[in-house]
mmCIF file of C-alpha atoms and ligand atoms in Angstrom:
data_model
loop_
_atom_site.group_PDB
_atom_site.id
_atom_site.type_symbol
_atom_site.label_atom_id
_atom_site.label_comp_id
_atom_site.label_asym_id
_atom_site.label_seq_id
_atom_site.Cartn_x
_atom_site.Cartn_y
_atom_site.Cartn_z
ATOM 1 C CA UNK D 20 27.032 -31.516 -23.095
ATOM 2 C CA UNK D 21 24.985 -32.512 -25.812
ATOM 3 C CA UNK D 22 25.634 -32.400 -29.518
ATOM 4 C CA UNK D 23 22.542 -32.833 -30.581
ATOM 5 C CA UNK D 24 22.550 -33.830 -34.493
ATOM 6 C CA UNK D 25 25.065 -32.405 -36.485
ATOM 7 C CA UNK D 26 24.135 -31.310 -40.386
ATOM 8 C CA UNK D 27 26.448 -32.192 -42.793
ATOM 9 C CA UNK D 28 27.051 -31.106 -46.531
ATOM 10 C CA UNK D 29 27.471 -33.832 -49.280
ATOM 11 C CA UNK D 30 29.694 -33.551 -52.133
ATOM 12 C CA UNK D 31 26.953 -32.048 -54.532
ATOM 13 C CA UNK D 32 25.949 -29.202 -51.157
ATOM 14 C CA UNK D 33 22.790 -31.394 -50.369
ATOM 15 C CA UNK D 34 22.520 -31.128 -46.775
ATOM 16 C CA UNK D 35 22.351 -34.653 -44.567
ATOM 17 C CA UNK D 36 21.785 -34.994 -40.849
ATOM 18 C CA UNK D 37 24.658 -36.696 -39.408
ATOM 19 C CA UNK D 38 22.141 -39.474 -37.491
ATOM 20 C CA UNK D 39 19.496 -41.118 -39.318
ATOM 21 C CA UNK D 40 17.098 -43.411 -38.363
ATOM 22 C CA UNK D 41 17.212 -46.991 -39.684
ATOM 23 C CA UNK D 42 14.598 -48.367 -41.236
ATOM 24 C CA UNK D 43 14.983 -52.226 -41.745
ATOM 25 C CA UNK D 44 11.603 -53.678 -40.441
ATOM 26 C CA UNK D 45 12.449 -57.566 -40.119
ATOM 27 C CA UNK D 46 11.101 -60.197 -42.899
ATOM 28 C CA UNK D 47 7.311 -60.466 -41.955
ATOM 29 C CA UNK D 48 4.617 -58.103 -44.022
ATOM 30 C CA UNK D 49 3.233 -57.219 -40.409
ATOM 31 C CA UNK D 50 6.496 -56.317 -38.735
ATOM 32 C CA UNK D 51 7.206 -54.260 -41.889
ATOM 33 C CA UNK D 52 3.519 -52.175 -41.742
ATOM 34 C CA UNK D 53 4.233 -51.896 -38.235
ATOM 35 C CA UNK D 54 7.410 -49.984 -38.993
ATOM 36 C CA UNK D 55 4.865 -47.251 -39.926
ATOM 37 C CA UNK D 56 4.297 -46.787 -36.224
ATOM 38 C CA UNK D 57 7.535 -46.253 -35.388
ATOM 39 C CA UNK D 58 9.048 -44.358 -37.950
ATOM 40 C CA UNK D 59 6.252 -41.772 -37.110
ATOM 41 C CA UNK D 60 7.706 -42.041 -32.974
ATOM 42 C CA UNK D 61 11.061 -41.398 -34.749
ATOM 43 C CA UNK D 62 9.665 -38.494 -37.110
ATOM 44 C CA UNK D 63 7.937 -36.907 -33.389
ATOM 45 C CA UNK D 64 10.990 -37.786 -31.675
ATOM 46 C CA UNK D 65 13.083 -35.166 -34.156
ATOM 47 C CA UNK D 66 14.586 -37.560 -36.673
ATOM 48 C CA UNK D 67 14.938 -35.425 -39.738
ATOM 49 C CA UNK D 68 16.840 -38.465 -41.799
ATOM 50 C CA UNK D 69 15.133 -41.986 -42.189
ATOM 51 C CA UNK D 70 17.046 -44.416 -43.957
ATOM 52 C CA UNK D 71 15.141 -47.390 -46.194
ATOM 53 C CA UNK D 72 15.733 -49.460 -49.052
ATOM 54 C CA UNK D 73 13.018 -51.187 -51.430
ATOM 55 C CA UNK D 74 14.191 -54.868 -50.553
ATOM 56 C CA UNK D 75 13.349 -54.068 -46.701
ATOM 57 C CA UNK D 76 9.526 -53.778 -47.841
ATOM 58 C CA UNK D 77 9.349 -50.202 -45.066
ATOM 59 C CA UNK D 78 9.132 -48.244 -48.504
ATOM 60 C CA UNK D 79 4.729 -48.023 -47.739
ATOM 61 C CA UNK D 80 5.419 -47.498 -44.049
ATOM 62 C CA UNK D 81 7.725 -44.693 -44.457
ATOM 63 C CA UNK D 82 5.303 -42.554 -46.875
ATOM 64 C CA UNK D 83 2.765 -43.071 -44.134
ATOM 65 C CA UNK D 84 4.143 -42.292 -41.439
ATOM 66 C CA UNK D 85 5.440 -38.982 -43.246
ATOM 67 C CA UNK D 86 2.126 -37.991 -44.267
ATOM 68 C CA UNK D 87 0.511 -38.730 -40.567
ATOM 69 C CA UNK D 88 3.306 -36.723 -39.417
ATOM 70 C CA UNK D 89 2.435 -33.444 -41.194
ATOM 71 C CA UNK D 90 5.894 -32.211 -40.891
ATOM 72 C CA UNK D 91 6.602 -30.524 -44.414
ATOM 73 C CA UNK D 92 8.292 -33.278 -47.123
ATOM 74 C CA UNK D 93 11.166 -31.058 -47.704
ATOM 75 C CA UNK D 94 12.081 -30.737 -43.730
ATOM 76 C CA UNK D 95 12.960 -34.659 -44.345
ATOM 77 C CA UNK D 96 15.662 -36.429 -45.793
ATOM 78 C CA UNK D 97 14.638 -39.948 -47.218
ATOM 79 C CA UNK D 98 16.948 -42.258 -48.062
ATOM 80 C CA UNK D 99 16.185 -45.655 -50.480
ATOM 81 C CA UNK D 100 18.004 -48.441 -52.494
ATOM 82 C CA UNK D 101 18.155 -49.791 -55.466
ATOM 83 C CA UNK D 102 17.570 -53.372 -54.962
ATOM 84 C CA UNK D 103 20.522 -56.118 -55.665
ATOM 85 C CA UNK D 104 18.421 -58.015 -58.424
ATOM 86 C CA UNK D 105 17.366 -54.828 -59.974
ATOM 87 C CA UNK D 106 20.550 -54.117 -62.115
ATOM 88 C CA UNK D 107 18.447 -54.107 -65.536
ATOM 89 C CA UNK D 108 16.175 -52.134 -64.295
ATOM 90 C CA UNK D 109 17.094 -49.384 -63.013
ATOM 91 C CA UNK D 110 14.926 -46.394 -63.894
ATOM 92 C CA UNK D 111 11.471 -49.021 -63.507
ATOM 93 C CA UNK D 112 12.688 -49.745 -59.954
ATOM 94 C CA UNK D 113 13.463 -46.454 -58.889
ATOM 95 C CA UNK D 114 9.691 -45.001 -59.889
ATOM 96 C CA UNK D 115 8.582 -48.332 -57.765
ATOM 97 C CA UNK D 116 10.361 -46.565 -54.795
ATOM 98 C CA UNK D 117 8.296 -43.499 -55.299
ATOM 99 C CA UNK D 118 5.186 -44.955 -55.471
ATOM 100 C CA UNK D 119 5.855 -47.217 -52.635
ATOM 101 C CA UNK D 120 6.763 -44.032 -51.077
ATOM 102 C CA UNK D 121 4.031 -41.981 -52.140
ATOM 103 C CA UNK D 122 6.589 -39.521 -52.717
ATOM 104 C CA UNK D 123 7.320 -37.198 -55.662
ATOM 105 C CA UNK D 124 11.172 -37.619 -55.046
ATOM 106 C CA UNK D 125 14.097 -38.855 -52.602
ATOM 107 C CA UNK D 126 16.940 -36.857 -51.027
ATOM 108 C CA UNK D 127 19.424 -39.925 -51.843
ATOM 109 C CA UNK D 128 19.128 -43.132 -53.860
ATOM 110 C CA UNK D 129 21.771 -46.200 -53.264
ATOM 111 C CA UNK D 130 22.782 -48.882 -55.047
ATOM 112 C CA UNK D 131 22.320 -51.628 -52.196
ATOM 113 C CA UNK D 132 25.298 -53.919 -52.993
ATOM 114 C CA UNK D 133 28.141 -54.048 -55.607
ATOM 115 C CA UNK D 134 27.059 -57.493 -56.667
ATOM 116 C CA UNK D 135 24.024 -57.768 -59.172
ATOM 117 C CA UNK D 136 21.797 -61.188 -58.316
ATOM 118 C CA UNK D 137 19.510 -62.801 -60.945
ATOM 119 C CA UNK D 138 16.333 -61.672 -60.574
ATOM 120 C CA UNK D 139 13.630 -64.083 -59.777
ATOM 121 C CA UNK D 140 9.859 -62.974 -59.523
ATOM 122 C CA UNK D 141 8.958 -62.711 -55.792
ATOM 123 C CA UNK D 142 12.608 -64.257 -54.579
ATOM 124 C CA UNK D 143 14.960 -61.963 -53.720
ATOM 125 C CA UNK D 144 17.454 -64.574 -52.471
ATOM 126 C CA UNK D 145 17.585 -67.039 -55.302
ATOM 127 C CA UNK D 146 20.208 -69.783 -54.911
ATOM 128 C CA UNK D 147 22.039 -72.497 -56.887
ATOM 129 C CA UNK D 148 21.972 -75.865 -55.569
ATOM 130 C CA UNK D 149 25.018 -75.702 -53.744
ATOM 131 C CA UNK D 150 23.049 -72.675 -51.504
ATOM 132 C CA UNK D 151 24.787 -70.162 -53.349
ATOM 133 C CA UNK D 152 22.994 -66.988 -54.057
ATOM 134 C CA UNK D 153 23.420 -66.622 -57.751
ATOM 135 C CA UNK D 154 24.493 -63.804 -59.173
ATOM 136 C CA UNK D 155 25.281 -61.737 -62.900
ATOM 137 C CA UNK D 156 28.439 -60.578 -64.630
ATOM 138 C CA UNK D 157 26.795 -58.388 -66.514
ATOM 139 C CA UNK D 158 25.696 -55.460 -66.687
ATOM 140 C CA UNK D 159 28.956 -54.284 -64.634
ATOM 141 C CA UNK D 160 28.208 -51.991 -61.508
ATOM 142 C CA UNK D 161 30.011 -49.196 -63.763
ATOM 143 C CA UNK D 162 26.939 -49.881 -65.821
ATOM 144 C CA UNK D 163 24.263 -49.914 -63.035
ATOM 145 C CA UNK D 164 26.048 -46.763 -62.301
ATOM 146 C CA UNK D 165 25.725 -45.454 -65.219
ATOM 147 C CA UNK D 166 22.197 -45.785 -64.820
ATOM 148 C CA UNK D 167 21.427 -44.367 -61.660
ATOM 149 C CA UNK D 168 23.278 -41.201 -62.409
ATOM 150 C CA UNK D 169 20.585 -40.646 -65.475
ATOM 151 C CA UNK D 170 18.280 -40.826 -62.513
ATOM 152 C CA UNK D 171 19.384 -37.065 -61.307
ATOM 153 C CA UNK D 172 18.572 -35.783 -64.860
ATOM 154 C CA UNK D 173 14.796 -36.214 -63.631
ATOM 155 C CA UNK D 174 15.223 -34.362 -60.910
ATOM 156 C CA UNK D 175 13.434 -36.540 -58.533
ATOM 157 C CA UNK D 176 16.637 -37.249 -56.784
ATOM 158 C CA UNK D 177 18.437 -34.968 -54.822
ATOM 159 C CA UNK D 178 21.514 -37.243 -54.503
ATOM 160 C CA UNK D 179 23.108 -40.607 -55.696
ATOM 161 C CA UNK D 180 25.254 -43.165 -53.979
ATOM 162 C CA UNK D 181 26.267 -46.867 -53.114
ATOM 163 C CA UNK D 182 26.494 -49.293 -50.550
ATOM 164 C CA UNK D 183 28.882 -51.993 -49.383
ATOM 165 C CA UNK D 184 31.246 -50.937 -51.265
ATOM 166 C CA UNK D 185 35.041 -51.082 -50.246
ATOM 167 C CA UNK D 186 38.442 -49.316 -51.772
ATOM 168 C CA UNK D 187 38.816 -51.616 -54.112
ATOM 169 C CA UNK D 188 35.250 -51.414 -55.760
ATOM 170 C CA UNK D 189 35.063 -47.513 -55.400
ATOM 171 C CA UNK D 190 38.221 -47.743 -57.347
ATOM 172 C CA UNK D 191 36.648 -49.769 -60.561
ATOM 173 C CA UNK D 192 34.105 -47.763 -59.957
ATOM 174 C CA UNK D 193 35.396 -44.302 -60.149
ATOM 175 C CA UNK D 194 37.487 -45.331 -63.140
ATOM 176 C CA UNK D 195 33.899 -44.640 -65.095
ATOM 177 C CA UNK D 196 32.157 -42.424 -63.135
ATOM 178 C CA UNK D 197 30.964 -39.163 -64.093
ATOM 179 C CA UNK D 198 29.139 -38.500 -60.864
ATOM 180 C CA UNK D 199 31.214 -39.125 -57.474
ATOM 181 C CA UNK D 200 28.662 -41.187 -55.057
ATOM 182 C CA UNK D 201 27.966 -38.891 -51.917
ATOM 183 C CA UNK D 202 27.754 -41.379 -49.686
ATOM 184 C CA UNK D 203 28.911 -45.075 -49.210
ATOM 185 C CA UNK D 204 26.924 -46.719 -46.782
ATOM 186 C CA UNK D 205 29.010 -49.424 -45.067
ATOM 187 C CA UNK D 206 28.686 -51.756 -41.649
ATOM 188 C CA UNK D 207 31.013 -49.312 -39.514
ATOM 189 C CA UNK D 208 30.895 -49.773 -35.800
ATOM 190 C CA UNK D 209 33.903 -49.667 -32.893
ATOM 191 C CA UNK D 210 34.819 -53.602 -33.568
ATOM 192 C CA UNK D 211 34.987 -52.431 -37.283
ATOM 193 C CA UNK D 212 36.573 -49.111 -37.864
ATOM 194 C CA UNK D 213 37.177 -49.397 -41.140
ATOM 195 C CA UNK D 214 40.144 -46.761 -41.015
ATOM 196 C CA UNK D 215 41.250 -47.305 -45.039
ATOM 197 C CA UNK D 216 37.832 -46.831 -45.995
ATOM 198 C CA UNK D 217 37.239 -44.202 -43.907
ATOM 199 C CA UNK D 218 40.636 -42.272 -45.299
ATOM 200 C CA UNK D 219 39.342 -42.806 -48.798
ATOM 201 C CA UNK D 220 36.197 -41.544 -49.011
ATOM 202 C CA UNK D 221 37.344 -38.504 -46.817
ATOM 203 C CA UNK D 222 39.702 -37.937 -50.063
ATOM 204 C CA UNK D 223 37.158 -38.370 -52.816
ATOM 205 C CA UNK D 224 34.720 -36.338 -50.572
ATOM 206 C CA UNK D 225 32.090 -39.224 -49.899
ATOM 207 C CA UNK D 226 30.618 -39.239 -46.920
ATOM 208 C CA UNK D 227 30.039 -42.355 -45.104
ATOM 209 C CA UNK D 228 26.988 -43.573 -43.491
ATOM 210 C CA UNK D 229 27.294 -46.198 -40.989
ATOM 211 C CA UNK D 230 24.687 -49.187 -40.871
ATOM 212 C CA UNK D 231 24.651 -51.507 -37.781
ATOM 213 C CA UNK D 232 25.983 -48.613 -35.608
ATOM 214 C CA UNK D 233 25.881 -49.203 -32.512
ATOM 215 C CA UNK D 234 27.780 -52.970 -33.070
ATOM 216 C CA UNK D 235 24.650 -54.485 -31.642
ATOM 217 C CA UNK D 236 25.160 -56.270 -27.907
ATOM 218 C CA UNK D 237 29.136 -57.064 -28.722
ATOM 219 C CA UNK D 238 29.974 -53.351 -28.882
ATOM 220 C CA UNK D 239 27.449 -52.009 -26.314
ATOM 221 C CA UNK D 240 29.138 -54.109 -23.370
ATOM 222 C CA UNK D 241 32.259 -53.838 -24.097
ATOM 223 C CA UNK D 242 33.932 -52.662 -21.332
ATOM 224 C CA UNK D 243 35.631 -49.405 -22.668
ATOM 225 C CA UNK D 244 32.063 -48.513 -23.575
ATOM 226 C CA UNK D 245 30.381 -48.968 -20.687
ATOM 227 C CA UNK D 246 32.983 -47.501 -18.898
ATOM 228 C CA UNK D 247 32.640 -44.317 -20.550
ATOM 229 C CA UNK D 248 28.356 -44.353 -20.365
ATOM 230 C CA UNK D 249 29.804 -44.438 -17.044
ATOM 231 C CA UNK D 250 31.864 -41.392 -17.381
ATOM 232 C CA UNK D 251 29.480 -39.132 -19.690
ATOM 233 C CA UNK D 252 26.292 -40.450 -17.984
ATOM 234 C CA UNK D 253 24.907 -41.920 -21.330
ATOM 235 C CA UNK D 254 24.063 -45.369 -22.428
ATOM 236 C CA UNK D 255 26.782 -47.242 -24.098
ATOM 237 C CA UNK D 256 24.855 -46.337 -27.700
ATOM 238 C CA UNK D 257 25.165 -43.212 -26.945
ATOM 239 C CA UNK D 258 28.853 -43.137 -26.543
ATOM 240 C CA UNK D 259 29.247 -45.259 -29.723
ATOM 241 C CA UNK D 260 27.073 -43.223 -32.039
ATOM 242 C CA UNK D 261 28.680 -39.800 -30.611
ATOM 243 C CA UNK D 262 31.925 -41.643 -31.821
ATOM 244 C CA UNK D 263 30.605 -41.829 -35.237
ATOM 245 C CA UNK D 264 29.338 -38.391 -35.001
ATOM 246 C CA UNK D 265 33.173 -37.370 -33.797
ATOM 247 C CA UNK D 266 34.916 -38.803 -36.514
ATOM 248 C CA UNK D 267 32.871 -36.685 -38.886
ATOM 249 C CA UNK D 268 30.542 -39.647 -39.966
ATOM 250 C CA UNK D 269 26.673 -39.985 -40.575
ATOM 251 C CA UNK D 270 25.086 -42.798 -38.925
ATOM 252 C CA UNK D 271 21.837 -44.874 -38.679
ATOM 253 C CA UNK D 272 20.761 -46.522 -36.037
ATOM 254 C CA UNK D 273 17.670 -48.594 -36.330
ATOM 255 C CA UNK D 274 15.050 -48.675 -33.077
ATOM 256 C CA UNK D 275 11.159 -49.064 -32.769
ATOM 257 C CA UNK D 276 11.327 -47.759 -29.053
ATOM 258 C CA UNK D 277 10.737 -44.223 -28.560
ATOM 259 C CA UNK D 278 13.140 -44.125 -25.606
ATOM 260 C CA UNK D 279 16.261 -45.505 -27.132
ATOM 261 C CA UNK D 280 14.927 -43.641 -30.566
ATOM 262 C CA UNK D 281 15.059 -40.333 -28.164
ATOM 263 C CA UNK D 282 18.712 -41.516 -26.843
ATOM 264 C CA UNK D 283 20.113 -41.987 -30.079
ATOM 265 C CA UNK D 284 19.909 -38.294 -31.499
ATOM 266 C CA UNK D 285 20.776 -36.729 -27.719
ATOM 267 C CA UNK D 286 24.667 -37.268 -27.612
ATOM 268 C CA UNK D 287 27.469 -36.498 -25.230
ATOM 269 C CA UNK D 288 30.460 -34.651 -27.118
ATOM 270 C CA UNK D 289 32.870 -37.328 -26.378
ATOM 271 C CA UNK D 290 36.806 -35.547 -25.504
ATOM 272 C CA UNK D 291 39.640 -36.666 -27.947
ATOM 273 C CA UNK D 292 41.151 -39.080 -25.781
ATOM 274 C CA UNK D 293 37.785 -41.198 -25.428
ATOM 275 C CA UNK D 294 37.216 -41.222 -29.228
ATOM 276 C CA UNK D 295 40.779 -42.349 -29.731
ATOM 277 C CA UNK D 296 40.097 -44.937 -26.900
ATOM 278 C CA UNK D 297 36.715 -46.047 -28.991
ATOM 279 C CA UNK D 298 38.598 -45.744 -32.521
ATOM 280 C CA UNK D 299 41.187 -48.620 -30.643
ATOM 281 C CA UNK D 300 38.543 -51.154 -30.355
ATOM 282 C CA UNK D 301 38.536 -51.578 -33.766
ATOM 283 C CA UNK D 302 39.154 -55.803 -34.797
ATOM 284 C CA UNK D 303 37.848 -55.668 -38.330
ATOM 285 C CA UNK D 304 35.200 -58.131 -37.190
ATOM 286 C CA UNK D 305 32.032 -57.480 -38.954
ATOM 287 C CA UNK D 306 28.886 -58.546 -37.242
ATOM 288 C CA UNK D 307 25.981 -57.811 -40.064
ATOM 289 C CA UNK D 308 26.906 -58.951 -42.799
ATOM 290 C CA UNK D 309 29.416 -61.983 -42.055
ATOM 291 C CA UNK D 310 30.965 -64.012 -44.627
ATOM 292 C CA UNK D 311 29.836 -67.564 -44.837
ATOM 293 C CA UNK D 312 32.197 -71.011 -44.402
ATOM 294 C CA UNK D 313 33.491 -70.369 -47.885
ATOM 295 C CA UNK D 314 34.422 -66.627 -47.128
ATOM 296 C CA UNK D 315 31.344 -65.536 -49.440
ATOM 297 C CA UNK D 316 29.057 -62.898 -48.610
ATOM 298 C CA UNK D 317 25.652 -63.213 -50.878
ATOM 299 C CA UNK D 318 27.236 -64.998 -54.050
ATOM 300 C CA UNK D 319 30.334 -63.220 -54.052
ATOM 301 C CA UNK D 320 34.176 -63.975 -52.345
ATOM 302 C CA UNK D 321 35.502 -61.086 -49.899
ATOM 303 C CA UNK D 322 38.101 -60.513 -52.421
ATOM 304 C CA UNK D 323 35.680 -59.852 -54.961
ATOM 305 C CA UNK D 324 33.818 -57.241 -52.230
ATOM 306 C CA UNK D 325 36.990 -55.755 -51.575
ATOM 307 C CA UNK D 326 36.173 -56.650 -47.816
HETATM 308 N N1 NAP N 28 23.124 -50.938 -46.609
HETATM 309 C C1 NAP N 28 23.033 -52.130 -46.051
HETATM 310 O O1 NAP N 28 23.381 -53.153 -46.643
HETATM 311 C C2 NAP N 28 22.499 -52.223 -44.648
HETATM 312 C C3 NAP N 28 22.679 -53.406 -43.898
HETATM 313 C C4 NAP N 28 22.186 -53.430 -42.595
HETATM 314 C C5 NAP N 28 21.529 -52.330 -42.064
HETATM 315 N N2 NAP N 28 21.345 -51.204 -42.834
HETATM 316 C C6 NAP N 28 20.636 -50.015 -42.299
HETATM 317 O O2 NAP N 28 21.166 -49.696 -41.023
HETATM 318 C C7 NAP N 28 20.118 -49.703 -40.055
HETATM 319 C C8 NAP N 28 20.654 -50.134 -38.714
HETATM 320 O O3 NAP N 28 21.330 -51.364 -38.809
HETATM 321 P P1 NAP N 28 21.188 -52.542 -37.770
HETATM 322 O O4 NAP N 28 19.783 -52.733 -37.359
HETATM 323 O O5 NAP N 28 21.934 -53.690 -38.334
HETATM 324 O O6 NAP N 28 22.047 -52.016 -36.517
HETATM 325 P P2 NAP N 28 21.809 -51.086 -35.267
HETATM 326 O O7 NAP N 28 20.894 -49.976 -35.614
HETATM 327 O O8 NAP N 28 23.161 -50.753 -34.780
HETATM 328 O O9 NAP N 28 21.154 -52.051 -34.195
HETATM 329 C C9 NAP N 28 19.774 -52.212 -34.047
HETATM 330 C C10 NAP N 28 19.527 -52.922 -32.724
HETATM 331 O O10 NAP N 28 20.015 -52.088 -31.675
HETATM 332 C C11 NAP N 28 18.976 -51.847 -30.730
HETATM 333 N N3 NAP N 28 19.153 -50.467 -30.250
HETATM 334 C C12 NAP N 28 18.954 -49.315 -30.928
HETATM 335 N N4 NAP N 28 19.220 -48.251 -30.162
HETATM 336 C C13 NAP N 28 19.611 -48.743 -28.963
HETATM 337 C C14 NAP N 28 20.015 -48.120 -27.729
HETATM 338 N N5 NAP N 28 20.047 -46.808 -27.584
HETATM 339 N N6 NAP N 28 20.357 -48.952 -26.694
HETATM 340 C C15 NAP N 28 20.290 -50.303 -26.833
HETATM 341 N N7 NAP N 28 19.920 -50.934 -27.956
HETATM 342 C C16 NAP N 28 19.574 -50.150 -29.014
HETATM 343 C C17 NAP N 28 17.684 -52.060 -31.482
HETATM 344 O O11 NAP N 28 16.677 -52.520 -30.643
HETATM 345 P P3 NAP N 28 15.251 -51.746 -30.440
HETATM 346 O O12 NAP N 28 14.664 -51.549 -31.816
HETATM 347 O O13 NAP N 28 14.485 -52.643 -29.574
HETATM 348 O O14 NAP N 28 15.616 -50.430 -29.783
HETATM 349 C C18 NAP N 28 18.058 -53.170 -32.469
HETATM 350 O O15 NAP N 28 17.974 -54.438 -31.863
HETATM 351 C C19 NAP N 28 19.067 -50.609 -40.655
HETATM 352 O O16 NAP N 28 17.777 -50.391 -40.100
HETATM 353 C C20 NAP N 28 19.140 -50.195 -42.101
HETATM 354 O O17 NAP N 28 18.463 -48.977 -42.305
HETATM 355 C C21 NAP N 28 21.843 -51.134 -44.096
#
């Protein structure tokens, strides 16, 4: 019955494995060491793809917990960001992953958001009066783009991508490209199926990976869900991230348990009549990232996003 994890090829042949684990550690500088702990539970569990970015602070943990692991650097794929406030420097930043890291390279490096925030010493939210996170015009994300793709010239990245980005910004951004991203990394769950998106980047051969996977406690009780943890004698994250896994999609789910860490990378291989049933869910509601009052999602409008 199970499908165990699935290995898929990215546009440039690099190999990903289809589930990930997630690796945002909360806001605290002891919840985020004590993500060391469980990424290495994850690492023993069999997670072969751990998913971080610089601004989550798990950068330190990660290294760590690869090192206690002893299982060989290449066996792992090791996914960062490039921070939202880190536009101008692009090539500083990325080294600052590596060291946080301890690493000598990364198997695929994201730009975190489209939008490009001022950057403020120690702040990564800075805001106007009004709340508003402030944000830059310039340099464009074709230019931070343009940037991170001089980053696989070094060779200490295997891979290059983005995140939160929609049709609309994959189209500006595309118009410049020279390097197609690999992978968009978008909130994708049942309540948000993103079909468009998920059309698109099948064209332009970019893989998506989907954060908040599992569509936290909304998703997980639905009652289609449980129904079918029912039927397939899974939990209901199972059944939602062997949905992703069945529409061809890579996925990471974030837990610090070693149980539901073990779950999550044992799936049921869900018929073609339950994944439609899932895909059907979908009500474009996004439960991550939400967009404020004023239909603004950190400094910039849904329209702007694409979203
Ligand atoms: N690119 C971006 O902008 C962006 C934004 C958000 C997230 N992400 C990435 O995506 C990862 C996951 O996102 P997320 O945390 O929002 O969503 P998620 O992984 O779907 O949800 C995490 C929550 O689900 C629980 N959980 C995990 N497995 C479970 C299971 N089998 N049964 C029941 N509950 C389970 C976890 O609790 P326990 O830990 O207690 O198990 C945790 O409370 C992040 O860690 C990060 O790497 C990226």
């Amino acid at each position: 019955m199970s499908s165990g994890v699935p290995i898929l090829t990215l546009n440039n042949g690099v190999k990903i494995p289809a589930i990930g684990l997630g690796g945002w550690g909360g806001l605290s500088a002891e919840e985020r060491a004590a993500a060391k702990g469980w990424f290495l539970t994850g690492l023993q569990a069999g997670y072969r793809h751990i998913d971080v970015a610089q601004m989550y602070g798990t950068e330190e943990s990660l290294g760590k917990a690869i090192r206690e692991s002893g299982i060989p650097r290449e066996e792992i794929f090791v996914t960062t960001k490039l921070p939202w406030n880190h536009h101008s420097r692009v090539a500083q930043s990325f080294q600052e992953s590596l060291n946080n890291l301890g690493l000598d390279y990364v198997d695929l490096y994201l730009v975190h958001w489209p939008q490009r925030v001022v950057l403020e010493e120690g702040n990564d939210f800075p805001k106007h009066p009004d709340g508003s996170i402030k944000t830059v015009e310039s340099p464009s994300f074709n230019e931070v783009w343009a940037d991170v793709e001089k980053l696989l010239d070094t060779g200490k990245v295997r891979a290059i991508g983005v995140s939160n980005f929609s049709v609309k910004t994959l189209e500006t951004l595309l118009a410049t490209a020279k390097v197609v991203p690999a992978v968009n990394q978008v909130e994708l769950h049942p309540y948000l199926a993103q079909p468009d998106l998920v059309e698109y980047c099948k064209k332009k051969g970019i893989l998506i990976t989907a954060y908040t996977p599992t569509g936290y406690q909304n998703v997980l009780t639905d009652p289609t869900i449980t129904e079918l943890a029912g039927k397939y004698g899974v939990s209901p994250a199972q059944i939602v991230l062997a949905w992703h896994v069945a529409r061809g999609g890579s996925a990471c789910p974030k837990s610090s348990n070693v149980e539901r860490q073990k779950q999550n990378i044992n799936l049921p291989t869900l018929d073609a009549s339950d994944v439609a049933r899932v895909t059907a869910l979908d009500k474009g509601q996004r439960l991550c990232n939400k967009p404020d009052e004023n239909g603004r999602v950190w400094g910039v409008s849904v329209e702007e996003l694409g979203w």
